[in-house]
C-alpha atoms as a printed R data frame, in Angstrom:
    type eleno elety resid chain resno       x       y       z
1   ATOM     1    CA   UNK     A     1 -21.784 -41.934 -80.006
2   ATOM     2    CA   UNK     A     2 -17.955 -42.634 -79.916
3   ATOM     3    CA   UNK     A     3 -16.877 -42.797 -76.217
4   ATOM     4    CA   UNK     A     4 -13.438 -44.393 -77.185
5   ATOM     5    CA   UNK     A     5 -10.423 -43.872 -79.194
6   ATOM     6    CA   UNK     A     6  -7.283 -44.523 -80.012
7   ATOM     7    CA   UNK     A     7  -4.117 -42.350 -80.565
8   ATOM     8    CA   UNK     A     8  -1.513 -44.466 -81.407
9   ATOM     9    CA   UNK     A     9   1.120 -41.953 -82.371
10  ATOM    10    CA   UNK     A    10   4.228 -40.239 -80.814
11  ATOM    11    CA   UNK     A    11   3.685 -36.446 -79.580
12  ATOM    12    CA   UNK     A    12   6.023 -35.898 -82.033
13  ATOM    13    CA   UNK     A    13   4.582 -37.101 -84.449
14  ATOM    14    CA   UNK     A    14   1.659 -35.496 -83.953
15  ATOM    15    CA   UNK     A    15   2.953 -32.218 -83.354
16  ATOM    16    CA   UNK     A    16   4.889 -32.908 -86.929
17  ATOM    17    CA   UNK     A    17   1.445 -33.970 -88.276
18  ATOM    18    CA   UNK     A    18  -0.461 -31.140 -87.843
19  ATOM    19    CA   UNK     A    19   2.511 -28.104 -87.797
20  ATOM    20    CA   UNK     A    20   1.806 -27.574 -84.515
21  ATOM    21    CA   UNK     A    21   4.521 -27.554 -81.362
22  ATOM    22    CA   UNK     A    22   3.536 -28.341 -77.263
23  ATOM    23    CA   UNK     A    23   1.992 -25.464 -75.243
24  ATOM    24    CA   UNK     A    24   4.471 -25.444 -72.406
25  ATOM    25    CA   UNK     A    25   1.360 -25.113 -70.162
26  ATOM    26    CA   UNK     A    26  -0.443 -27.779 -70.704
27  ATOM    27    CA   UNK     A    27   2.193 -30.066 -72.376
28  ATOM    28    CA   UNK     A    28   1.544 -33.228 -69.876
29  ATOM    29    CA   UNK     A    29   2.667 -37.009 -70.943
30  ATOM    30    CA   UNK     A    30  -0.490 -39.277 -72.123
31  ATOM    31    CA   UNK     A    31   0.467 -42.648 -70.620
32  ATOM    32    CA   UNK     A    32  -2.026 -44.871 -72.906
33  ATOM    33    CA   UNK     A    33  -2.872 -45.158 -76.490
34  ATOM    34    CA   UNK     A    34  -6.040 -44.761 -75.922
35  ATOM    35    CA   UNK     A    35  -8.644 -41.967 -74.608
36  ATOM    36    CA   UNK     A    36 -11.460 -42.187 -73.134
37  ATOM    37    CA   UNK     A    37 -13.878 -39.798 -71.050
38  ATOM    38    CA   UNK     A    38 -12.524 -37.529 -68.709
39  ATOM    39    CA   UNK     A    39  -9.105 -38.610 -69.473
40  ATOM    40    CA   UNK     A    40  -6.215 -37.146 -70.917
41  ATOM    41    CA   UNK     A    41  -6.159 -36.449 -74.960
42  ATOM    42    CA   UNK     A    42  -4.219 -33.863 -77.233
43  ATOM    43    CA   UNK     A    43  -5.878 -31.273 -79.066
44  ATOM    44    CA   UNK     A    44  -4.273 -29.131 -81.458
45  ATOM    45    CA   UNK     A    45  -5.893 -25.565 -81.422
46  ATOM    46    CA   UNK     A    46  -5.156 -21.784 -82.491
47  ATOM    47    CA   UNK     A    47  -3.082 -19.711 -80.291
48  ATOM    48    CA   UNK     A    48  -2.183 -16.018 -81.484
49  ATOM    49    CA   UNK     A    49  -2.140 -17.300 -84.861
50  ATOM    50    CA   UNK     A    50  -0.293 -20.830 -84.909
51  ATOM    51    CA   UNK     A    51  -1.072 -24.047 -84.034
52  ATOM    52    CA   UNK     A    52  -0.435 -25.041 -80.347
53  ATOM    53    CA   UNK     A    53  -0.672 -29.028 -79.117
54  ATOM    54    CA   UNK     A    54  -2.276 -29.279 -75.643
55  ATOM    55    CA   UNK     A    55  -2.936 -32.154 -73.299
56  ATOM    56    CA   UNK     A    56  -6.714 -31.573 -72.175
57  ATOM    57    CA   UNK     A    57  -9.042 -34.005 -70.710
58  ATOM    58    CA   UNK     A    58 -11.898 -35.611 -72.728
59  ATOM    59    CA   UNK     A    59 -15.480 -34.033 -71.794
60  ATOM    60    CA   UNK     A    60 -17.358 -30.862 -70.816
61  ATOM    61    CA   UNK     A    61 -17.938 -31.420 -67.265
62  ATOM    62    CA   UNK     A    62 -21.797 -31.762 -66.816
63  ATOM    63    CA   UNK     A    63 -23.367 -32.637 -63.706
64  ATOM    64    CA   UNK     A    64 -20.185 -34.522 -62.482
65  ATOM    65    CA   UNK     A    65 -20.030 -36.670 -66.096
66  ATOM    66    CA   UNK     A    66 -18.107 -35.384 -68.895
67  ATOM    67    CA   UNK     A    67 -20.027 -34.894 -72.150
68  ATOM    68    CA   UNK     A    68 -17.830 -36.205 -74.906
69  ATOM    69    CA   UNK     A    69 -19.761 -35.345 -78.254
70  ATOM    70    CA   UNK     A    70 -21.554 -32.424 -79.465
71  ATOM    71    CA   UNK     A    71 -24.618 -33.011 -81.619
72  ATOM    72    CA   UNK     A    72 -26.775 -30.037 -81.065
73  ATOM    73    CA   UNK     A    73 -25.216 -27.363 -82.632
74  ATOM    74    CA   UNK     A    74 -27.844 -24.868 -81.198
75  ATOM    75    CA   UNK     A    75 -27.703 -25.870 -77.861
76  ATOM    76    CA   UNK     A    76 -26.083 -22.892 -75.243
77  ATOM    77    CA   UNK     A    77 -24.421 -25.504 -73.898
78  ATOM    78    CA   UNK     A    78 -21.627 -25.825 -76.652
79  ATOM    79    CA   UNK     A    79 -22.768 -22.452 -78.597
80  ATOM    80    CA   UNK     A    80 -20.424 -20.218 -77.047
81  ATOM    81    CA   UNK     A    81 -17.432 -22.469 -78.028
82  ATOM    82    CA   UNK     A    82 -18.976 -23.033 -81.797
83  ATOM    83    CA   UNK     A    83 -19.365 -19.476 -81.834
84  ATOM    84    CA   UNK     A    84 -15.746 -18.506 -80.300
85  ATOM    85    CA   UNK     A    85 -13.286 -19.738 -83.309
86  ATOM    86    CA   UNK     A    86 -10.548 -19.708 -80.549
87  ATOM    87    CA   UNK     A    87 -12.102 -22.736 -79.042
88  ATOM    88    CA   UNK     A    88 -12.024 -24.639 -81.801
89  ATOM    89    CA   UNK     A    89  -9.909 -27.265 -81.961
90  ATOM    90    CA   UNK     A    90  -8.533 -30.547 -84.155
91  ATOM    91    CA   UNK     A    91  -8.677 -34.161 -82.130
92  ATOM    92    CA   UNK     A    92  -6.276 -35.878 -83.276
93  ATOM    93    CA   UNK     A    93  -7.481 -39.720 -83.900
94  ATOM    94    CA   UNK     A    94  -5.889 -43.136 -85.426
95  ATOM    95    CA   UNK     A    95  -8.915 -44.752 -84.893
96  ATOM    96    CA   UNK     A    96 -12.062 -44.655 -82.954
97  ATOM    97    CA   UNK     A    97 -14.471 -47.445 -81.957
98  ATOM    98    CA   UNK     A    98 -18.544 -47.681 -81.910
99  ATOM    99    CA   UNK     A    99 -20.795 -50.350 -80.431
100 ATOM   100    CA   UNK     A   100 -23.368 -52.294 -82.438
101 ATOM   101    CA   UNK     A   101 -26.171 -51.074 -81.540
102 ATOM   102    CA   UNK     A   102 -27.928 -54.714 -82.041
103 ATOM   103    CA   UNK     A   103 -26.756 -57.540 -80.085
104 ATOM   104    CA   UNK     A   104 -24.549 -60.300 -82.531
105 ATOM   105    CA   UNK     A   105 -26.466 -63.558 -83.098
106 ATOM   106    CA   UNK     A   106 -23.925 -65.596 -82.299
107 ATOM   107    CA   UNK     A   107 -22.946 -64.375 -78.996
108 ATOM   108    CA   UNK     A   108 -26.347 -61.727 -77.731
109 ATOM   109    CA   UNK     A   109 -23.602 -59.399 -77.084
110 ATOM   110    CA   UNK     A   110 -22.680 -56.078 -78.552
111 ATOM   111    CA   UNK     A   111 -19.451 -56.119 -80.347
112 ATOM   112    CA   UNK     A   112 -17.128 -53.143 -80.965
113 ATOM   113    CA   UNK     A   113 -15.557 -52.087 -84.254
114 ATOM   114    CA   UNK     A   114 -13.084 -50.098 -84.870
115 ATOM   115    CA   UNK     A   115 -12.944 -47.249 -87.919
116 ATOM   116    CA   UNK     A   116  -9.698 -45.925 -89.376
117 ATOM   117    CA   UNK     A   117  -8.542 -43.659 -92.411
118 ATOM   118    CA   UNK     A   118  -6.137 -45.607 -94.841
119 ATOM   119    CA   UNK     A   119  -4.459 -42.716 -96.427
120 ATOM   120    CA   UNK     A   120  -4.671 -40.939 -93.005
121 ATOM   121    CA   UNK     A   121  -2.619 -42.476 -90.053
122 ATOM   122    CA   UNK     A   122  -3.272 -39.755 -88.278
123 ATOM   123    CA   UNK     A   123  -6.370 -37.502 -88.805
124 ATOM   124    CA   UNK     A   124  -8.807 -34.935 -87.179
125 ATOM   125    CA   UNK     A   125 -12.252 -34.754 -85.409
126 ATOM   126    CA   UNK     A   126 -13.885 -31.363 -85.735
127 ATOM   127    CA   UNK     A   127 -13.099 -30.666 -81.802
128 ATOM   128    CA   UNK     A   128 -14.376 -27.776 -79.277
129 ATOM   129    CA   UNK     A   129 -12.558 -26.677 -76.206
130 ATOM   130    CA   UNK     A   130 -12.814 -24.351 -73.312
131 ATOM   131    CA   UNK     A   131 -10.686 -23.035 -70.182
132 ATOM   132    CA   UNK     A   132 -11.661 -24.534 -67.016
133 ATOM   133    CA   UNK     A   133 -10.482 -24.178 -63.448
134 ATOM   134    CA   UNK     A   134  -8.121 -27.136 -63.559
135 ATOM   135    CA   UNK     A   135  -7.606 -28.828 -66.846
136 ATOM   136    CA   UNK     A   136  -8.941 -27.502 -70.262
137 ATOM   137    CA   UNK     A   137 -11.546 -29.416 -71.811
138 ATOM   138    CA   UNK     A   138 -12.801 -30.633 -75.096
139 ATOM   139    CA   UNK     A   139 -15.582 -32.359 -77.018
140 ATOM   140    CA   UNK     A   140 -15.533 -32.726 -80.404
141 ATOM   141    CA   UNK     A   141 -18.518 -33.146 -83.023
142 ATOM   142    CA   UNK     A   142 -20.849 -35.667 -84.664
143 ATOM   143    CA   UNK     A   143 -23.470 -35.649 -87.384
144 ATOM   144    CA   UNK     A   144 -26.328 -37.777 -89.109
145 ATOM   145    CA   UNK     A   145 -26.138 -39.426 -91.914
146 ATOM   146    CA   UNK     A   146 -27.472 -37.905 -95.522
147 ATOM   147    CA   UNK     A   147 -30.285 -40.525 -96.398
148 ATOM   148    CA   UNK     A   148 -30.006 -44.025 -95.114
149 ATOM   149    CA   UNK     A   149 -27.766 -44.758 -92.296
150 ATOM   150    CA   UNK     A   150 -26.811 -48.329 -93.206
151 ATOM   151    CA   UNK     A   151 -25.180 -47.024 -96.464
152 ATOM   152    CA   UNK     A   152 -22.432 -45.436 -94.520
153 ATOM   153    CA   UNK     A   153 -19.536 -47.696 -93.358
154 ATOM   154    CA   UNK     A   154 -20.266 -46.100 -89.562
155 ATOM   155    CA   UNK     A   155 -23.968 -45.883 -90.311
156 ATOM   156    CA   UNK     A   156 -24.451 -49.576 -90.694
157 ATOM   157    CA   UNK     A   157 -22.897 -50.541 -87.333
158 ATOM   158    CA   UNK     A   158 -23.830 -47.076 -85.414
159 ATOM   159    CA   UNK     A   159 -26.845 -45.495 -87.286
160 ATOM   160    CA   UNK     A   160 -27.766 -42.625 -84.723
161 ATOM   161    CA   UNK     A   161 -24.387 -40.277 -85.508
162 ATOM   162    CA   UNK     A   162 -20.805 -40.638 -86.429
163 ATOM   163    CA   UNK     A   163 -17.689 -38.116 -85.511
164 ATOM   164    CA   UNK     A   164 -16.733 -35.286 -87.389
165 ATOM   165    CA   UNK     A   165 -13.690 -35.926 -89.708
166 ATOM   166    CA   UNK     A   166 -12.169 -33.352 -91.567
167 ATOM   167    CA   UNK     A   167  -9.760 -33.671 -94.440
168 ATOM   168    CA   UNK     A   168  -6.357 -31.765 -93.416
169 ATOM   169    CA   UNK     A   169  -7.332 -29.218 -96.566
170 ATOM   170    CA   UNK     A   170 -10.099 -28.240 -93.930
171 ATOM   171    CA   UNK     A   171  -8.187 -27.761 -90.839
172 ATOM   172    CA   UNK     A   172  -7.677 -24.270 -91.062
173 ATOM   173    CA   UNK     A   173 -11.088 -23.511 -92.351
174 ATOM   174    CA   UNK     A   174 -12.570 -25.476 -88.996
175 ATOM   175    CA   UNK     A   175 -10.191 -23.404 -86.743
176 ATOM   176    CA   UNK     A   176 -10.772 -19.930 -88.378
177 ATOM   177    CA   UNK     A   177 -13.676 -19.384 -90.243
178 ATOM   178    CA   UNK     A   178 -16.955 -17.927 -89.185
179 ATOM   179    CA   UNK     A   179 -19.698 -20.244 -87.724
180 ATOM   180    CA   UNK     A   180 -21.682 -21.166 -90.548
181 ATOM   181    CA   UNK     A   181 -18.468 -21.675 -92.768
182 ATOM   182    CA   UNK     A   182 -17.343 -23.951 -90.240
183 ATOM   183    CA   UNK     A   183 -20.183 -25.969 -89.661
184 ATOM   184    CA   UNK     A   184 -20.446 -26.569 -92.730
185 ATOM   185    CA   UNK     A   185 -17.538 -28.860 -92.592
186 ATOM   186    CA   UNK     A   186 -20.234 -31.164 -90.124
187 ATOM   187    CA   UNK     A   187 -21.109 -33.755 -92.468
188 ATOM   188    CA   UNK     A   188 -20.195 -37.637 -92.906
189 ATOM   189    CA   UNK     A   189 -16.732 -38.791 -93.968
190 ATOM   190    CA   UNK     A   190 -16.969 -40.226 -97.600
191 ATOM   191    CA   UNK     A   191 -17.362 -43.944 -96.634
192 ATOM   192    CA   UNK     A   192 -14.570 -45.503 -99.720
193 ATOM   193    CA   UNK     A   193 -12.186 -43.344 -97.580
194 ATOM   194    CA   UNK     A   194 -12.021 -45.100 -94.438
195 ATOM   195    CA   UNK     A   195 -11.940 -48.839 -93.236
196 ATOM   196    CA   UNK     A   196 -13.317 -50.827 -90.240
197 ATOM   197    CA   UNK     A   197 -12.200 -53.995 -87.977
């Protein structure tokens, strides 16, 4: 489960990235590169037809904890927003980091690495969002793995599930098409395409 990652990338450039100027509502500075839960991130979402970039915080709220990554698809708690094309939404990412989920030998400790996409400075989780009373909200997705886990370049260090990427040919599909069209797009990231640290 990915509960950190970085953005390291003007609004500007992000905005350029993905065709897609500030909401003047919720257009709010990100101090840090980085996002974790419940803080401030950018999405990039649908809005009467273009693409919008809005500052939301990271997490449906759930019992006082935000819930950062959607693996159920069927689940009522994120169905409404699968369902709801409108409340789909790209993540923009440079990187993201999972934990090892065995201790190193050399240490007993966990150690974090960090996953990027070469040809991709910037790229896209497969995100959902929804209105709340203060600050919108988002999650975005993650999947298994097809066959064994340890094959995959995020498999091998985190083999329960690993975030959504889309390629940028898919961003519209993700935002607009029906649900089973779109989740379609819900599989692993081809592992020669991205690189770890």
């Amino acid at each position: 489960m990915c509960n950190l990652y970085n953005l390291r990338a003007s609004r500007e450039e992000v905005n350029r990235h993905f065709k897609a100027p500030d909401d003047p509502r919720f257009a709010a500075r990100i101090e840090k590169d980085y996002v974790a839960p419940g803080k401030p991130g950018l999405a990039v979402r649908e809005k009467e037809g273009a693409r919008v970039t809005s500052t939301m915080l990271w997490g449906f709220p759930f019992h006082g904890k935000p819930v950062t990554n959607v693996r159920n698809y069927t689940s009522p708690f994120w169905k409404s927003a699968l369902v709801n094309a409108e409340q789909r939404c790209l993540v923009p990412v440079t990187e993201f980091q999972e934990w090892s989920d065995a201790p190193m030998p050399e240490t007993g400790k966990r150690r974090a690495f960090w996953f990027r996409v070469p040809s991709e400075p910037i790229f896209a989780f497969a995100g959902i969002w929804r209105p709340t009373e203060g600050d919108p909200v988002f999650s975005f997705l993650t999947c298994g793995y097809d066959g064994d886990p340890s094959a995959h370049i995020v498999g091998a260090v985190h083999p329960k599930a690993c975030p959504v990427i889309l390629h940028p040919e898919d961003y519209d599909r993700w935002l607009r098409a029906d649900l089973d069209d779109a989740l379609s797009l819900a599989v692993t990231f081809p592992s020669q395409l991205m690189a770890m640290s």
